[in-house]
Short mmCIF file of C-alpha atoms in Angstrom, two decimals:
data_model
loop_
_atom_site.label_atom_id
_atom_site.label_comp_id
_atom_site.label_asym_id
_atom_site.label_seq_id
_atom_site.Cartn_x
_atom_site.Cartn_y
_atom_site.Cartn_z
CA UNK A 1 13.56 -25.23 -91.66
CA UNK A 2 12.18 -23.22 -88.78
CA UNK A 3 13.71 -20.35 -86.85
CA UNK A 4 13.78 -20.57 -83.05
CA UNK A 5 12.33 -17.66 -81.18
CA UNK A 6 14.74 -16.31 -78.56
CA UNK A 7 12.61 -13.36 -77.44
CA UNK A 8 9.85 -11.30 -79.00
CA UNK A 9 11.04 -10.47 -82.56
CA UNK A 10 14.43 -12.08 -82.02
CA UNK A 11 15.17 -15.41 -83.68
CA UNK A 12 17.91 -17.95 -83.99
CA UNK A 13 18.33 -18.51 -87.75
CA UNK A 14 21.56 -20.50 -87.82
CA UNK A 15 22.50 -23.86 -89.29
CA UNK A 16 23.20 -27.27 -87.78
CA UNK A 17 26.29 -29.12 -88.99
CA UNK A 18 25.40 -32.65 -87.87
CA UNK A 19 28.23 -34.25 -89.83
CA UNK A 20 31.36 -32.29 -89.06
CA UNK A 21 33.88 -34.37 -87.12
CA UNK A 22 37.09 -32.45 -87.70
CA UNK A 23 37.17 -28.70 -87.20
CA UNK A 24 40.66 -27.70 -88.33
CA UNK A 25 42.14 -30.47 -86.23
CA UNK A 26 39.69 -30.22 -83.34
CA UNK A 27 37.68 -33.45 -83.07
CA UNK A 28 34.02 -32.45 -83.02
CA UNK A 29 32.38 -35.76 -82.14
CA UNK A 30 29.06 -34.02 -81.51
CA UNK A 31 29.06 -31.86 -84.65
CA UNK A 32 28.35 -28.17 -84.23
CA UNK A 33 26.06 -25.28 -85.13
CA UNK A 34 26.78 -21.90 -86.66
CA UNK A 35 24.46 -19.51 -84.90
CA UNK A 36 23.03 -16.51 -86.72
CA UNK A 37 20.44 -14.28 -85.08
CA UNK A 38 17.75 -12.13 -86.65
CA UNK A 39 16.31 -9.04 -84.96
CA UNK A 40 13.09 -7.63 -86.38
CA UNK A 41 12.96 -3.89 -85.73
CA UNK A 42 12.84 -0.75 -87.83
CA UNK A 43 16.23 -1.78 -89.13
CA UNK A 44 16.13 -5.53 -89.65
CA UNK A 45 19.42 -6.83 -88.34
CA UNK A 46 21.18 -10.14 -88.86
CA UNK A 47 23.96 -11.06 -86.46
CA UNK A 48 26.62 -13.24 -88.12
CA UNK A 49 26.02 -15.86 -90.80
CA UNK A 50 26.94 -19.53 -91.23
CA UNK A 51 29.48 -21.69 -93.08
CA UNK A 52 29.11 -21.31 -96.84
CA UNK A 53 27.69 -24.78 -97.48
CA UNK A 54 24.84 -24.19 -95.03
CA UNK A 55 23.80 -20.83 -96.50
CA UNK A 56 20.52 -22.22 -97.85
CA UNK A 57 19.58 -23.54 -94.43
CA UNK A 58 20.07 -20.09 -92.89
CA UNK A 59 18.08 -18.42 -95.68
CA UNK A 60 15.25 -20.93 -95.24
CA UNK A 61 15.03 -20.12 -91.53
CA UNK A 62 15.15 -16.37 -92.17
CA UNK A 63 12.48 -16.73 -94.87
CA UNK A 64 10.10 -18.27 -92.35
CA UNK A 65 10.18 -14.90 -90.55
CA UNK A 66 10.72 -12.30 -93.29
CA UNK A 67 11.86 -11.90 -96.85
CA UNK A 68 15.70 -11.96 -96.53
CA UNK A 69 16.00 -9.09 -99.00
CA UNK A 70 14.49 -6.86 -96.31
CA UNK A 71 17.58 -7.13 -94.08
CA UNK A 72 19.13 -3.69 -93.47
CA UNK A 73 22.12 -4.44 -91.26
CA UNK A 74 24.43 -7.44 -91.07
CA UNK A 75 26.69 -7.59 -88.06
CA UNK A 76 29.94 -9.47 -88.61
CA UNK A 77 31.36 -10.11 -85.15
CA UNK A 78 34.14 -12.36 -86.44
CA UNK A 79 35.81 -12.82 -89.83
CA UNK A 80 36.46 -16.57 -89.56
CA UNK A 81 34.64 -18.34 -92.37
CA UNK A 82 32.34 -20.45 -90.23
CA UNK A 83 30.58 -17.16 -89.40
CA UNK A 84 31.30 -14.97 -92.43
CA UNK A 85 30.95 -17.68 -95.06
CA UNK A 86 27.37 -16.71 -95.85
CA UNK A 87 28.21 -13.03 -96.43
CA UNK A 88 29.21 -13.05 -100.13
CA UNK A 89 26.01 -14.75 -101.29
CA UNK A 90 23.84 -12.75 -98.92
CA UNK A 91 25.31 -9.47 -100.14
CA UNK A 92 24.65 -10.47 -103.71
CA UNK A 93 21.02 -10.66 -102.66
CA UNK A 94 21.08 -7.43 -100.65
CA UNK A 95 23.99 -5.34 -101.93
CA UNK A 96 22.79 -2.24 -100.12
CA UNK A 97 22.84 -3.77 -96.65
CA UNK A 98 25.27 -2.24 -94.20
CA UNK A 99 27.96 -4.54 -92.87
CA UNK A 100 28.70 -3.61 -89.28
CA UNK A 101 32.11 -4.80 -88.14
CA UNK A 102 35.27 -3.86 -86.22
CA UNK A 103 38.27 -2.11 -87.86
CA UNK A 104 40.13 -5.43 -88.05
CA UNK A 105 36.88 -7.02 -89.23
CA UNK A 106 36.73 -4.74 -92.24
CA UNK A 107 40.36 -5.49 -93.12
CA UNK A 108 39.81 -9.22 -92.62
CA UNK A 109 36.60 -9.39 -94.66
CA UNK A 110 38.23 -7.49 -97.51
CA UNK A 111 41.16 -9.90 -97.46
CA UNK A 112 38.83 -12.91 -97.47
CA UNK A 113 36.28 -11.85 -100.05
CA UNK A 114 37.80 -8.89 -101.95
CA UNK A 115 34.57 -7.23 -100.91
CA UNK A 116 33.53 -3.65 -101.56
CA UNK A 117 30.52 -3.78 -99.30
CA UNK A 118 28.95 -0.85 -97.49
CA UNK A 119 30.90 -1.16 -94.26
CA UNK A 120 30.07 0.58 -91.04
CA UNK A 121 33.19 0.23 -88.93
CA UNK A 122 32.43 0.51 -85.25
CA UNK A 123 34.52 2.08 -82.52
CA UNK A 124 34.65 -0.02 -79.39
CA UNK A 125 31.82 1.11 -77.13
CA UNK A 126 29.70 2.44 -79.99
CA UNK A 127 25.93 1.97 -79.85
CA UNK A 128 23.79 1.66 -82.95
CA UNK A 129 20.07 2.32 -82.85
CA UNK A 130 17.96 -0.10 -84.86
CA UNK A 131 14.54 1.28 -83.95
CA UNK A 132 13.11 0.34 -80.57
CA UNK A 133 16.37 -1.32 -79.71
CA UNK A 134 20.01 -0.40 -79.32
CA UNK A 135 22.99 -2.57 -80.07
CA UNK A 136 26.25 -1.81 -78.24
CA UNK A 137 29.53 -3.17 -79.52
CA UNK A 138 32.80 -3.85 -77.78
CA UNK A 139 35.86 -5.08 -79.63
CA UNK A 140 37.49 -8.15 -78.06
CA UNK A 141 40.76 -8.47 -79.99
CA UNK A 142 42.41 -11.90 -79.86
CA UNK A 143 39.33 -13.45 -78.38
CA UNK A 144 40.23 -15.26 -80.52
CA UNK A 145 41.15 -13.35 -83.70
CA UNK A 146 42.19 -9.69 -84.03
CA UNK A 147 38.77 -8.83 -85.51
CA UNK A 148 36.52 -10.25 -82.79
CA UNK A 149 33.82 -8.12 -81.25
CA UNK A 150 30.67 -8.78 -79.24
CA UNK A 151 27.29 -7.08 -79.33
CA UNK A 152 24.88 -6.36 -76.49
CA UNK A 153 21.21 -5.78 -77.21
CA UNK A 154 20.45 -3.27 -74.48
CA UNK A 155 16.64 -3.50 -74.17
CA UNK A 156 16.52 -7.30 -74.37
CA UNK A 157 19.66 -7.88 -72.31
CA UNK A 158 21.14 -10.31 -74.79
CA UNK A 159 24.89 -10.66 -75.23
CA UNK A 160 25.87 -11.86 -78.69
CA UNK A 161 29.23 -13.22 -77.63
CA UNK A 162 30.30 -14.86 -80.89
CA UNK A 163 32.89 -17.61 -80.17
CA UNK A 164 33.18 -16.82 -76.47
CA UNK A 165 31.04 -19.22 -74.39
CA UNK A 166 30.51 -21.43 -77.47
CA UNK A 167 30.49 -25.23 -77.67
CA UNK A 168 30.62 -27.63 -80.59
CA UNK A 169 27.27 -29.38 -80.22
CA UNK A 170 24.85 -30.13 -83.04
CA UNK A 171 21.36 -30.20 -81.59
CA UNK A 172 17.88 -29.03 -82.36
CA UNK A 173 17.55 -27.89 -78.75
CA UNK A 174 18.71 -24.32 -78.41
CA UNK A 175 18.80 -23.52 -74.67
CA UNK A 176 20.93 -24.68 -71.78
CA UNK A 177 17.87 -25.94 -69.87
CA UNK A 178 16.76 -28.17 -72.75
CA UNK A 179 19.89 -30.28 -73.20
CA UNK A 180 21.96 -32.43 -70.79
CA UNK A 181 23.90 -29.85 -68.86
CA UNK A 182 26.97 -31.99 -68.18
CA UNK A 183 27.47 -32.36 -71.93
CA UNK A 184 27.19 -28.61 -72.44
CA UNK A 185 29.75 -28.03 -69.70
CA UNK A 186 32.15 -30.60 -71.11
CA UNK A 187 31.90 -29.18 -74.62
CA UNK A 188 32.25 -25.59 -73.34
CA UNK A 189 35.43 -26.67 -71.53
CA UNK A 190 36.73 -28.43 -74.63
CA UNK A 191 36.01 -25.35 -76.71
CA UNK A 192 37.82 -23.12 -74.25
CA UNK A 193 40.79 -25.50 -74.04
CA UNK A 194 41.20 -25.79 -77.81
CA UNK A 195 40.31 -22.28 -78.98
CA UNK A 196 40.43 -19.72 -76.18
CA UNK A 197 43.13 -21.00 -73.81
CA UNK A 198 46.04 -18.88 -75.14
CA UNK A 199 44.06 -15.68 -74.54
CA UNK A 200 43.39 -15.79 -70.80
CA UNK A 201 44.43 -12.18 -70.32
CA UNK A 202 42.03 -11.06 -73.05
CA UNK A 203 39.24 -13.11 -71.47
CA UNK A 204 39.79 -11.46 -68.10
CA UNK A 205 39.77 -8.05 -69.73
CA UNK A 206 36.50 -8.88 -71.50
CA UNK A 207 34.90 -10.30 -68.34
CA UNK A 208 35.39 -7.07 -66.38
CA UNK A 209 32.67 -5.00 -68.10
CA UNK A 210 30.35 -8.03 -68.08
CA UNK A 211 30.15 -7.78 -64.29
CA UNK A 212 28.13 -4.58 -64.48
CA UNK A 213 26.00 -5.75 -67.38
CA UNK A 214 22.52 -7.11 -66.81
CA UNK A 215 22.53 -10.23 -68.97
CA UNK A 216 19.49 -12.44 -69.47
CA UNK A 217 20.81 -14.39 -72.42
CA UNK A 218 24.24 -15.19 -73.78
CA UNK A 219 23.88 -16.08 -77.43
CA UNK A 220 27.16 -17.56 -78.71
CA UNK A 221 28.02 -18.41 -82.31
CA UNK A 222 28.33 -22.17 -81.69
CA UNK A 223 26.10 -24.58 -79.84
CA UNK A 224 23.66 -23.98 -77.03
CA UNK A 225 22.36 -20.58 -75.88
CA UNK A 226 22.85 -19.72 -72.19
CA UNK A 227 19.86 -18.44 -70.22
CA UNK A 228 19.57 -20.57 -67.06
CA UNK A 229 23.24 -21.14 -66.26
CA UNK A 230 24.83 -17.83 -67.20
CA UNK A 231 26.70 -17.47 -63.93
CA UNK A 232 28.02 -21.03 -64.20
CA UNK A 233 29.70 -20.39 -67.53
CA UNK A 234 31.00 -16.97 -66.54
CA UNK A 235 32.51 -18.47 -63.39
CA UNK A 236 34.06 -21.26 -65.45
CA UNK A 237 35.62 -18.71 -67.82
CA UNK A 238 36.94 -16.84 -64.82
CA UNK A 239 38.57 -20.00 -63.47
CA UNK A 240 39.98 -21.18 -66.80
CA UNK A 241 41.31 -17.76 -67.79
CA UNK A 242 43.23 -17.47 -64.53
CA UNK A 243 44.78 -20.92 -65.13
CA UNK A 244 43.36 -22.18 -61.87
CA UNK A 245 43.62 -25.98 -61.87
CA UNK A 246 42.34 -28.98 -59.95
CA UNK A 247 44.32 -31.51 -57.96
CA UNK A 248 44.72 -33.72 -60.99
CA UNK A 249 47.47 -35.28 -63.10
CA UNK A 250 47.04 -36.03 -66.79
CA UNK A 251 49.51 -38.62 -68.04
CA UNK A 252 49.97 -38.43 -71.81
CA UNK A 253 52.18 -40.90 -73.65
CA UNK A 254 52.93 -43.00 -76.67
CA UNK A 255 54.73 -46.30 -76.40
CA UNK A 256 56.51 -48.78 -78.70
CA UNK A 257 57.02 -51.97 -76.67
CA UNK A 258 55.03 -50.97 -73.60
CA UNK A 259 58.02 -49.81 -71.57
CA UNK A 260 57.04 -46.14 -71.62
CA UNK A 261 53.52 -47.30 -70.81
CA UNK A 262 54.86 -49.09 -67.73
CA UNK A 263 56.48 -45.89 -66.57
CA UNK A 264 53.21 -44.07 -67.24
CA UNK A 265 51.35 -46.46 -64.94
CA UNK A 266 54.08 -46.17 -62.29
CA UNK A 267 53.54 -42.40 -62.39
CA UNK A 268 49.84 -42.98 -62.01
CA UNK A 269 50.50 -45.17 -58.97
CA UNK A 270 52.65 -42.44 -57.44
CA UNK A 271 49.96 -39.79 -57.85
CA UNK A 272 47.34 -42.20 -56.56
CA UNK A 273 49.43 -42.72 -53.42
CA UNK A 274 49.62 -38.98 -52.93
CA UNK A 275 45.88 -38.63 -53.43
CA UNK A 276 45.96 -36.82 -56.77
CA UNK A 277 43.40 -37.92 -59.36
CA UNK A 278 44.84 -39.17 -62.62
CA UNK A 279 43.82 -39.47 -66.25
CA UNK A 280 45.68 -41.91 -68.53
CA UNK A 281 45.86 -40.61 -72.08
CA UNK A 282 47.45 -42.94 -74.61
CA UNK A 283 48.00 -40.88 -77.75
CA UNK A 284 47.15 -43.89 -79.90
CA UNK A 285 43.61 -43.95 -78.53
CA UNK A 286 42.77 -40.40 -77.39
CA UNK A 287 42.60 -37.37 -79.66
CA UNK A 288 44.86 -34.43 -78.77
CA UNK A 289 41.90 -32.05 -78.69
CA UNK A 290 40.23 -34.24 -76.04
CA UNK A 291 43.46 -34.36 -74.05
CA UNK A 292 43.46 -30.55 -74.00
CA UNK A 293 40.14 -30.66 -72.15
CA UNK A 294 41.93 -32.65 -69.44
CA UNK A 295 44.92 -30.31 -69.50
CA UNK A 296 42.58 -27.35 -68.94
CA UNK A 297 42.00 -28.31 -65.32
CA UNK A 298 45.05 -30.46 -64.53
CA UNK A 299 47.84 -29.18 -62.31
CA UNK A 300 50.28 -31.92 -63.36
CA UNK A 301 51.08 -32.53 -67.02
CA UNK A 302 53.17 -35.69 -67.47
CA UNK A 303 54.31 -36.45 -71.01
CA UNK A 304 56.13 -39.61 -72.05
CA UNK A 305 57.80 -40.78 -75.22
CA UNK A 306 60.19 -43.58 -76.07
CA UNK A 307 63.13 -42.62 -78.27
CA UNK A 308 62.57 -43.46 -81.92
CA UNK A 309 65.52 -42.77 -84.23
CA UNK A 310 66.95 -40.19 -81.82
CA UNK A 311 63.63 -38.35 -81.57
CA UNK A 312 60.36 -38.45 -79.71
CA UNK A 313 57.42 -40.30 -81.28
CA UNK A 314 55.52 -38.25 -83.90
CA UNK A 315 52.26 -38.52 -81.91
CA UNK A 316 53.96 -36.98 -78.89
CA UNK A 317 55.53 -34.24 -81.01
CA UNK A 318 52.10 -33.42 -82.45
CA UNK A 319 50.56 -33.20 -79.00
CA UNK A 320 53.38 -31.05 -77.64
CA UNK A 321 53.25 -28.67 -80.62
CA UNK A 322 49.51 -28.35 -80.17
CA UNK A 323 49.77 -27.76 -76.41
CA UNK A 324 52.64 -25.31 -76.87
CA UNK A 325 50.41 -23.14 -79.06
CA UNK A 326 47.56 -23.29 -76.57
CA UNK A 327 50.02 -22.29 -73.83
CA UNK A 328 48.53 -23.46 -70.53
CA UNK A 329 50.23 -21.77 -67.57
CA UNK A 330 50.96 -22.39 -63.89
CA UNK A 331 51.38 -26.16 -64.36
CA UNK A 332 53.93 -28.68 -63.16
CA UNK A 333 55.47 -30.90 -65.83
CA UNK A 334 57.11 -34.29 -65.83
CA UNK A 335 58.91 -35.84 -68.83
CA UNK A 336 59.40 -39.59 -68.99
CA UNK A 337 60.18 -42.41 -71.35
CA UNK A 338 62.05 -45.56 -72.13
CA UNK A 339 64.88 -45.80 -74.65
CA UNK A 340 67.30 -48.29 -76.15
CA UNK A 341 70.40 -46.21 -76.81
CA UNK A 342 70.41 -42.44 -77.60
CA UNK A 343 67.54 -41.56 -75.24
CA UNK A 344 67.05 -38.09 -76.69
CA UNK A 345 63.24 -38.05 -76.54
CA UNK A 346 62.93 -37.49 -72.79
CA UNK A 347 65.10 -34.37 -72.88
CA UNK A 348 63.21 -33.11 -75.92
CA UNK A 349 59.89 -33.50 -74.13
CA UNK A 350 61.24 -31.80 -71.04
CA UNK A 351 62.50 -28.89 -73.12
CA UNK A 352 58.99 -28.19 -74.43
CA UNK A 353 57.49 -28.40 -70.94
CA UNK A 354 60.17 -26.04 -69.63
CA UNK A 355 59.52 -23.69 -72.55
CA UNK A 356 55.90 -23.46 -71.43
CA UNK A 357 57.14 -22.14 -68.11
CA UNK A 358 56.07 -25.24 -66.20
CA UNK A 359 57.74 -26.15 -62.94
CA UNK A 360 59.42 -29.50 -63.46
CA UNK A 361 59.55 -32.73 -61.50
CA UNK A 362 62.71 -34.81 -62.14
CA UNK A 363 62.41 -36.59 -65.47
CA UNK A 364 62.22 -40.36 -65.59
CA UNK A 365 64.49 -41.93 -68.19
CA UNK A 366 64.87 -45.71 -68.13
CA UNK A 367 66.70 -48.00 -70.56
CA UNK A 368 64.91 -50.83 -72.36
CA UNK A 369 62.41 -52.57 -70.10
CA UNK A 370 62.02 -50.97 -66.67
CA UNK A 371 62.25 -53.43 -63.80
CA UNK A 372 60.16 -53.23 -60.64
CA UNK A 373 62.94 -51.68 -58.54
CA UNK A 374 63.44 -48.88 -61.06
CA UNK A 375 59.73 -48.17 -61.16
CA UNK A 376 59.52 -48.16 -57.37
CA UNK A 377 62.38 -45.70 -57.31
CA UNK A 378 60.60 -43.50 -59.87
CA UNK A 379 57.44 -43.57 -57.77
CA UNK A 380 59.41 -42.60 -54.70
CA UNK A 381 61.08 -39.75 -56.58
CA UNK A 382 57.72 -38.32 -57.60
CA UNK A 383 56.42 -38.51 -54.06
CA UNK A 384 59.53 -36.78 -52.75
CA UNK A 385 59.38 -34.14 -55.51
CA UNK A 386 55.72 -33.59 -54.73
CA UNK A 387 56.35 -32.95 -51.07
CA UNK A 388 59.27 -30.60 -51.62
CA UNK B 1 60.58 5.69 -72.71
CA UNK B 2 57.46 5.34 -74.82
CA UNK B 3 54.82 2.64 -74.82
CA UNK B 4 54.10 0.89 -78.09
CA UNK B 5 50.82 -0.69 -79.13
CA UNK B 6 50.39 -3.72 -81.37
CA UNK B 7 48.28 -2.64 -84.33
CA UNK B 8 46.87 -6.15 -84.75
CA UNK B 9 45.69 -7.09 -81.28
CA UNK B 10 46.04 -3.98 -79.13
CA UNK B 11 48.69 -5.38 -76.77
CA UNK B 12 50.70 -2.55 -75.25
CA UNK B 13 54.43 -2.93 -74.70
CA UNK B 14 55.32 -1.07 -71.52
CA UNK B 15 59.11 -0.61 -71.22
CA UNK B 16 58.79 -0.43 -67.43
CA UNK B 17 57.51 -4.02 -67.40
CA UNK B 18 59.41 -5.37 -70.39
CA UNK B 19 58.45 -8.87 -71.55
CA UNK B 20 60.27 -11.16 -69.13
CA UNK B 21 58.65 -14.31 -70.60
CA UNK B 22 60.50 -13.57 -73.83
CA UNK B 23 63.72 -12.52 -72.09
CA UNK B 24 63.10 -8.77 -72.38
CA UNK B 25 64.11 -7.31 -69.03
CA UNK B 26 62.03 -4.61 -67.32
CA UNK B 27 63.39 -1.21 -68.29
CA UNK B 28 64.12 -2.16 -71.93
CA UNK B 29 63.10 0.54 -74.41
CA UNK B 30 61.03 -0.69 -77.34
CA UNK B 31 63.79 0.43 -79.72
CA UNK B 32 66.26 -1.85 -77.95
CA UNK B 33 64.21 -5.02 -78.27
CA UNK B 34 65.89 -7.45 -80.71
CA UNK B 35 64.28 -7.70 -84.15
CA UNK B 36 63.24 -11.32 -83.71
CA UNK B 37 60.89 -10.45 -80.84
CA UNK B 38 57.18 -10.94 -81.52
CA UNK B 39 54.00 -9.68 -79.89
CA UNK B 40 53.40 -11.96 -76.88
CA UNK B 41 49.64 -11.98 -77.60
CA UNK B 42 49.20 -12.40 -81.34
CA UNK B 43 52.68 -13.19 -82.61
CA UNK B 44 53.23 -10.40 -85.16
CA UNK B 45 56.64 -8.74 -85.50
CA UNK B 46 58.01 -5.46 -84.14
CA UNK B 47 57.20 -3.64 -87.37
CA UNK B 48 53.48 -3.97 -86.58
CA UNK B 49 53.80 -1.80 -83.46
CA UNK B 50 52.98 1.88 -83.29
CA UNK B 51 54.07 4.39 -80.70
CA UNK B 52 51.31 5.16 -78.23
CA UNK B 53 50.48 8.85 -77.96
#
């Protein structure tokens, strides 16, 4: 277990979770890492820890640099247990270490671990001297928990951004110029879509001071460290947080006897005719957390469900509940589906899309098996709605 | 009319702006917001807000 040197006397000492495939409902097909960072200075400082079951891996990496009992300060940028999980054991080892955290961080850590640690609660903007170096902290509430904060190592120009700019990728490569960049971008987008999306306003607020900051490295708490493509990821966050979308329609549906699927493909044909790119997302084959990556940049969100026992299909309800929480904005919605009798599902879907503040195209509601004329009419309606 | 700050996430309710997304019209005093209203950022209730000095 080796640390990875980030800069002189600064090391990545995190843990690689090669096996995790489900992160509280988020499909992590590439696993993830929990990134902890060690700064060797007059005050030896550890930034964040790892999930509890990977504690030994973190300690092994730290031990390759120094005796872990020599750590003076532990920064807890975020209470969530994938980053704080190593704290209880570590503080058994070094009970006199100072835990540097935000006001909400202190409250959160106490609630998680009933801890009476030696807390140093920072004020946003506070700088702590650790010897030759200074660490500045800014609280970033609801990015993505109330306790979140980020740290900036002034002399080395490193931003420890915690979950912001993270990606769920398990890899032994640590930097953005060592790993396929399109994968990093895709996973950064997926992370944003599934974790950060509801907090666009907070992101924009946090991005403002970054403009004036000289940043050489962004060291997030998951995945790859940014050093060659910093502007790329900051620009992407700027775009995503302003809900700026591409000329793209994502068509999400479940189907019982393929009738709703037929409507879905008619919708695709309509958008194709208009010149809008489409993505077909059958909820039986695509995970909702992957669909959110598509939603992140799609202007048109089309959601279809047949009516099953007077309701929408459970898969569709799950997707809509998930998307409702993640609250994408400035989209156009379209509800569609086939039904036998009641036909309630289409209205239910439309209600959720309307509740998200989406503009709506006329819903498409067709009984039993749609015939060609009906589908042609639906296609025409979309084209007309698009132009108006 | 006073501004109120959410003690959990720091969101500030400005009565001049209201919270139109949640049906709270501009010009609504914090005291007049219905009890069921929640912080538009983090979702906690009205009782978690403090008056901003």
